[in-house]
């Protein structure tokens, strides 16, 4: 196995900058990323890899803050690398570059804990915005789910099947029955106002329920709460309804 294209520096040497590892099968692509990130004041490249096995080994050694990685890699693909990385280094943000029409890939990436799933044809400015969001602890992949109804439907179908396959109808949930009801409506794409009308409660009460749900599940936003609860069988996708961009 070939060594990383660039010898990684240990994390302590990049104290005031966000450390990045670049992973792509083609050196010319990595060179382009390296050139742009070198000009960005908040980032420092600590290593590069050209295949999945090399990426995992490099991440274990250098413990970067963020990985920017293509999905299609020799050996282990980017989604499997992301899954391994997030199991061993849950605080590392993973940014994947792929085909946005690959809904199955988006679902698998969401389940692997990927922070951002972006088009390979993304502009540098948009890539930097997304990586900046990941640097601040955000998950741009959630926006992808929310803003594309086809992706949202694919995600909900996948997690509905996961719930059925797991036989988890009677599992403990930290949420109250009303909170479960609210979160199921969130999963169905309902806005706070629509939920309030549906349940005949005030908009502020809906907000209070959602704040409580986020706190109990220790997640940052509504999409993460839905995914977390669906994975555990705590909520169901309501018959005849699906998530939309209004979530």
XYZ file of C-alpha atoms in Angstrom:
247
model
C 0.000 0.000 0.000
C 1.365 3.395 -0.985
C 1.908 6.031 1.722
C -0.296 9.135 1.815
C 0.462 11.626 -0.931
C 1.382 14.161 1.723
C 2.938 13.273 5.079
C 0.342 14.192 7.727
C 1.142 16.563 10.520
C -0.147 15.900 13.994
C -3.190 17.813 15.149
C -1.334 19.995 17.626
C 0.609 21.642 14.831
C -2.532 23.240 13.400
C -3.774 24.729 16.648
C -5.720 27.708 15.294
C -6.913 26.201 12.036
C -9.364 23.470 11.097
C -7.418 20.431 9.909
C -8.520 18.724 6.710
C -7.832 15.395 5.058
C -8.528 15.180 1.311
C -9.503 11.831 -0.196
C -9.902 11.304 -3.931
C -8.711 8.666 -6.372
C -7.279 11.259 -8.774
C -4.276 13.366 -7.806
C -5.295 16.263 -10.065
C -8.588 16.595 -8.161
C -6.808 16.567 -4.813
C -4.396 19.167 -6.149
C -7.296 21.461 -7.025
C -8.816 21.097 -3.556
C -5.415 21.647 -1.932
C -4.875 24.824 -3.948
C -8.216 26.329 -2.911
C -8.101 25.322 0.752
C -4.545 26.623 1.049
C -5.936 30.080 0.270
C -8.714 29.783 2.868
C -7.632 31.290 6.197
C -9.364 28.801 8.500
C -8.019 25.551 7.041
C -4.858 23.487 6.988
C -4.378 20.315 4.913
C -2.891 17.627 7.142
C -2.949 14.734 4.708
C -4.231 13.197 1.484
C -5.273 9.716 0.446
C -6.174 8.077 -2.849
C -8.177 5.049 -1.675
C -10.431 3.930 1.155
C -7.948 1.842 3.125
C -5.372 4.617 2.991
C -7.977 7.142 4.123
C -8.914 5.139 7.228
C -5.254 4.673 8.158
C -4.522 8.362 7.626
C -7.502 9.504 9.696
C -6.535 7.183 12.550
C -3.065 8.740 12.536
C -3.806 12.428 12.052
C -7.289 12.762 13.647
C -8.388 15.692 11.450
C -11.363 17.918 12.083
C -12.959 17.339 8.661
C -12.578 14.896 5.761
C -13.462 15.990 2.223
C -13.857 12.772 0.249
C -15.215 11.406 -3.006
C -17.651 8.491 -2.744
C -16.092 6.437 -5.556
C -12.755 5.191 -4.228
C -10.649 2.134 -5.025
C -11.177 -0.591 -2.447
C -13.497 0.657 0.304
C -15.930 3.268 -1.007
C -16.395 6.665 0.599
C -19.614 5.785 2.422
C -17.996 2.763 4.081
C -14.972 4.888 4.975
C -17.323 7.455 6.502
C -19.105 4.774 8.529
C -15.787 3.456 9.889
C -14.490 6.943 10.627
C -17.646 8.003 12.489
C -17.597 4.840 14.595
C -14.003 5.428 15.675
C -13.915 9.248 15.567
C -17.470 10.562 16.060
C -16.356 14.195 16.251
C -14.836 14.238 12.760
C -17.016 15.916 10.134
C -17.318 14.022 6.846
C -18.042 15.811 3.562
C -18.815 13.504 0.635
C -18.731 14.376 -3.061
C -20.966 12.283 -5.295
C -23.977 12.246 -7.617
C -27.013 13.973 -6.113
C -29.307 11.712 -8.163
C -28.075 8.719 -6.162
C -30.818 8.724 -3.530
C -29.688 5.385 -2.107
C -26.243 6.883 -1.568
C -27.768 9.840 0.254
C -29.753 7.541 2.552
C -26.676 5.432 3.313
C -24.613 8.562 3.930
C -27.225 9.957 6.307
C -27.206 6.702 8.258
C -23.395 6.697 8.309
C -23.337 10.110 9.993
C -22.055 12.113 7.016
C -22.339 15.867 7.574
C -22.549 17.003 3.947
C -23.355 15.204 0.682
C -22.472 17.417 -2.279
C -22.377 17.259 -6.051
C -18.999 16.594 -7.650
C -19.710 19.560 -9.913
C -20.171 21.979 -7.008
C -18.441 25.340 -7.352
C -15.521 26.142 -5.075
C -17.477 28.934 -3.374
C -20.389 26.619 -2.567
C -18.016 23.883 -1.382
C -16.336 26.324 0.975
C -19.714 27.425 2.354
C -20.645 23.794 3.029
C -17.309 22.972 4.679
C -17.596 26.125 6.775
C -20.996 24.903 7.963
C -19.501 21.542 8.921
C -16.658 23.344 10.699
C -19.300 25.080 12.830
C -20.955 21.763 13.697
C -23.839 21.898 11.223
C -25.136 19.137 8.938
C -25.833 20.484 5.419
C -27.000 16.989 4.401
C -30.189 17.770 6.325
C -30.903 20.691 3.993
C -30.534 18.333 1.046
C -33.185 16.060 2.560
C -35.507 18.952 3.345
C -35.227 20.759 0.019
C -35.629 17.822 -2.364
C -38.969 15.975 -2.006
C -37.622 12.962 -3.946
C -34.710 12.625 -1.530
C -37.017 13.102 1.454
C -39.300 10.348 0.165
C -36.352 7.998 -0.355
C -35.118 8.658 3.182
C -38.538 8.053 4.701
C -39.051 4.866 2.678
C -35.684 3.543 3.817
C -36.312 4.237 7.480
C -39.883 2.940 7.283
C -38.488 -0.368 6.012
C -35.784 -0.306 8.674
C -38.467 0.040 11.332
C -40.469 -2.869 9.895
C -37.387 -5.070 9.592
C -36.260 -4.311 13.124
C -39.584 -5.372 14.750
C -39.360 -2.484 17.196
C -43.020 -1.684 17.835
C -42.644 -1.906 21.618
C -39.420 -0.140 22.463
C -38.823 2.431 25.160
C -38.968 6.048 24.030
C -37.868 9.028 26.131
C -40.586 11.140 24.503
C -44.106 11.651 25.798
C -47.073 10.439 23.689
C -47.766 14.020 22.608
C -44.126 14.561 21.606
C -44.231 11.375 19.538
C -47.388 12.667 17.855
C -45.699 15.983 17.080
C -42.552 14.328 15.719
C -44.597 12.024 13.472
C -46.203 15.099 11.956
C -42.777 16.684 11.531
C -41.699 13.504 9.705
C -44.756 13.877 7.472
C -43.562 17.312 6.380
C -45.911 19.435 8.484
C -44.904 22.947 9.493
C -45.317 24.181 13.069
C -48.467 26.057 12.055
C -49.936 22.977 10.354
C -49.133 20.816 13.376
C -50.786 23.364 15.664
C -53.975 23.299 13.579
C -53.935 19.503 13.314
C -53.528 18.976 17.075
C -55.614 22.032 18.065
C -52.804 23.551 20.113
C -50.951 26.857 19.876
C -47.928 27.420 17.646
C -45.867 28.182 20.769
C -46.872 24.843 22.296
C -45.632 23.096 19.155
C -42.326 24.954 19.452
C -42.076 23.936 23.105
C -42.671 20.278 22.210
C -40.013 20.384 19.495
C -37.500 22.037 21.816
C -38.166 19.311 24.373
C -37.732 16.599 21.717
C -34.393 18.015 20.578
C -33.186 18.207 24.176
C -34.281 14.656 25.042
C -32.757 13.134 21.910
C -29.611 15.301 22.140
C -29.834 16.341 18.489
C -29.478 19.708 16.808
C -32.472 19.963 14.493
C -35.796 18.486 13.405
C -34.372 16.279 10.667
C -31.867 14.669 13.009
C -34.698 14.065 15.491
C -36.840 12.368 12.843
C -33.998 10.153 11.633
C -32.951 9.270 15.193
C -36.512 8.325 16.182
C -37.223 6.368 12.987
C -34.039 4.353 13.408
C -35.223 3.252 16.834
C -38.825 2.621 15.904
C -40.127 5.368 18.181
C -42.231 6.990 15.459
C -43.889 5.816 12.274
C -44.407 7.459 8.911
C -48.085 8.341 8.792
C -50.059 6.420 6.116
C -50.568 8.381 2.934
C -48.121 11.112 3.953
C -44.485 11.745 3.232
C -41.847 14.265 4.102
C -41.732 17.384 1.978
C -39.640 20.491 1.763
C -41.932 22.102 4.322
C -40.529 19.969 7.173
